[in-house]
Amino acid sequence: GSGTTVTWTEIEVELADDGDPAILDAVEKRLRKAGVRPAHSASKLARALAETAPTPEEKRPEADEPRTAGDHVLAYVRKQIRAIVDLDPAVRRDLPDSVHKMRVATRRLRSTFKTHRRILDREATDPLGAELKWLAAELGLDRDQEVL
């Protein structure tokens, strides 16, 4: 985002499965008396992501123009990483097509690691490839639900 920090104070009170609703009512009355007001938003996570998600206008500056074949590969790797990071808030908010786009970026990054394994540092890319495989599988579960 813009480098700003967003903070808020929130108190969440939940009743245990076998709890007495009268206790919850008493806690609510005490909190209201202390000046605490109910939140108007449905989800803490959705609110946090909506407040901190980068807007399309907040594009990051591009790195220097690639000069060598290796530079081109690294520029492509950075582009896919940037796509994954930028899509994270949208995926968490379950925005349309975000899971699909993140899966595509994940697949492209894994393919790049495999295709260029002779010139990339395999000690770095092999573990990342394994993590990306896991991420792709997790996203695949969500994508299957999205398509169905």
Coordinates of C-alpha atoms in Angstrom, one line a residue:
G1 CA 0.0 0.0 0.0
S2 CA 1.0 3.5 0.6
G3 CA 3.1 2.7 3.7
T4 CA 0.5 3.9 6.1
T5 CA -0.4 1.9 9.2
V6 CA -4.0 1.3 10.0
T7 CA -5.0 0.5 13.6
W8 CA -8.2 -0.1 15.5
T9 CA -9.3 -1.5 18.8
E10 CA -11.7 -4.3 18.8
I11 CA -13.2 -6.5 21.5
E12 CA -14.8 -9.7 20.5
V13 CA -17.0 -11.6 22.9
E14 CA -18.3 -15.1 22.0
L15 CA -20.5 -17.4 24.0
A16 CA -19.2 -20.9 24.5
D17 CA -21.4 -23.7 23.1
D18 CA -22.8 -24.5 26.5
G19 CA -22.7 -21.0 27.8
D20 CA -25.5 -19.1 29.4
P21 CA -26.8 -16.3 27.1
A22 CA -27.5 -14.2 30.2
I23 CA -23.8 -13.9 30.8
L24 CA -23.3 -12.6 27.3
D25 CA -26.0 -10.0 27.8
A26 CA -24.4 -8.9 31.1
V27 CA -21.0 -8.5 29.4
E28 CA -22.5 -6.6 26.5
K29 CA -24.3 -4.2 29.0
R30 CA -21.0 -3.6 30.8
L31 CA -19.1 -2.9 27.6
R32 CA -21.7 -0.5 26.4
K33 CA -21.6 1.3 29.7
A34 CA -17.8 1.6 29.3
G35 CA -18.4 3.3 25.9
V36 CA -17.7 0.3 23.6
R37 CA -20.0 0.2 20.6
P38 CA -20.9 -2.7 18.3
A39 CA -19.0 -2.8 15.0
H40 CA -21.0 -2.1 11.8
S41 CA -18.8 -4.3 9.6
A42 CA -19.4 -8.0 9.2
S43 CA -15.8 -9.2 9.3
K44 CA -12.5 -8.0 10.9
L45 CA -10.5 -9.6 8.2
A46 CA -12.5 -8.1 5.4
R47 CA -12.3 -4.7 7.0
A48 CA -8.5 -5.0 7.4
L49 CA -8.0 -6.1 3.9
A50 CA -10.2 -3.4 2.4
E51 CA -8.4 -0.7 4.3
T52 CA -4.9 -2.0 3.4
A53 CA -5.2 -3.5 0.0
P54 CA -3.3 -1.7 -2.7
T55 CA -5.3 0.0 -5.3
P56 CA -4.6 -0.5 -9.0
E57 CA -3.1 3.0 -9.3
E58 CA -0.4 2.1 -6.7
K59 CA 1.8 0.4 -9.2
R60 CA 5.3 -0.4 -8.1
P61 CA 8.2 1.1 -10.1
E62 CA 9.7 -1.4 -12.5
A63 CA 13.3 -2.6 -12.1
D64 CA 15.9 -1.5 -14.6
E65 CA 15.4 -2.9 -18.1
P66 CA 16.8 -6.4 -18.5
R67 CA 20.1 -6.6 -20.4
T68 CA 20.9 -10.3 -20.4
A69 CA 19.0 -13.5 -20.8
G70 CA 19.4 -14.1 -17.1
D71 CA 18.0 -10.6 -16.4
H72 CA 14.9 -11.4 -18.5
V73 CA 14.3 -14.6 -16.5
L74 CA 14.7 -12.8 -13.2
A75 CA 12.4 -10.0 -14.4
Y76 CA 9.8 -12.7 -15.3
V77 CA 10.2 -14.3 -11.9
R78 CA 9.8 -11.0 -10.2
K79 CA 6.6 -10.3 -12.3
Q80 CA 5.1 -13.6 -11.1
I81 CA 6.0 -13.1 -7.5
R82 CA 4.6 -9.6 -7.7
A83 CA 1.3 -11.0 -9.1
I84 CA 1.1 -13.6 -6.3
V85 CA 1.7 -10.9 -3.6
D86 CA -0.6 -8.4 -5.2
L87 CA -3.4 -11.0 -5.5
D88 CA -3.1 -12.1 -1.9
P89 CA -5.7 -9.6 -0.5
A90 CA -8.1 -10.3 -3.4
V91 CA -7.9 -14.1 -2.8
R92 CA -8.4 -13.6 1.0
R93 CA -11.5 -11.4 0.2
D94 CA -12.7 -14.1 -2.2
L95 CA -12.9 -11.6 -5.1
P96 CA -14.0 -13.1 -8.5
D97 CA -11.3 -14.7 -10.6
S98 CA -8.6 -13.9 -8.0
V99 CA -7.9 -17.6 -7.1
H100 CA -7.6 -18.4 -10.8
K101 CA -5.2 -15.6 -11.5
M102 CA -3.0 -16.5 -8.5
R103 CA -2.9 -20.2 -9.6
V104 CA -1.8 -19.0 -13.1
A105 CA 1.0 -16.9 -11.5
T106 CA 2.0 -19.9 -9.3
R107 CA 2.1 -22.3 -12.2
R108 CA 4.1 -19.8 -14.3
L109 CA 6.7 -19.4 -11.5
R110 CA 7.0 -23.1 -10.9
S111 CA 7.5 -23.7 -14.7
T112 CA 10.1 -21.0 -14.9
F113 CA 12.0 -22.6 -12.0
K114 CA 11.9 -25.9 -13.8
T115 CA 12.7 -24.6 -17.3
H116 CA 15.7 -22.5 -16.1
R117 CA 16.9 -24.8 -13.3
R118 CA 20.4 -24.9 -14.9
I119 CA 20.9 -21.2 -14.5
L120 CA 18.9 -20.5 -11.3
D121 CA 20.1 -21.3 -7.8
R122 CA 18.4 -24.6 -7.2
E123 CA 19.2 -24.4 -3.4
A124 CA 16.8 -21.4 -3.4
T125 CA 14.3 -22.4 -6.1
D126 CA 13.7 -26.1 -5.2
P127 CA 12.3 -25.3 -1.8
L128 CA 10.3 -22.4 -3.2
G129 CA 9.0 -24.8 -5.9
A130 CA 7.8 -27.2 -3.2
E131 CA 6.0 -24.3 -1.4
L132 CA 4.5 -23.1 -4.7
K133 CA 3.3 -26.7 -5.4
W134 CA 1.6 -26.7 -2.0
L135 CA 0.0 -23.2 -2.6
A136 CA -1.2 -24.4 -6.0
A137 CA -2.9 -27.4 -4.4
E138 CA -4.6 -25.2 -1.8
L139 CA -5.7 -22.8 -4.4
G140 CA -6.9 -25.7 -6.5
L141 CA -9.3 -26.7 -3.8
D142 CA -10.8 -23.2 -3.7
R143 CA -10.8 -23.0 -7.5
D144 CA -12.7 -26.3 -7.8
Q145 CA -15.4 -24.8 -5.5
E146 CA -15.4 -21.6 -7.5
V147 CA -15.9 -23.4 -10.8
L148 CA -18.6 -25.8 -9.4

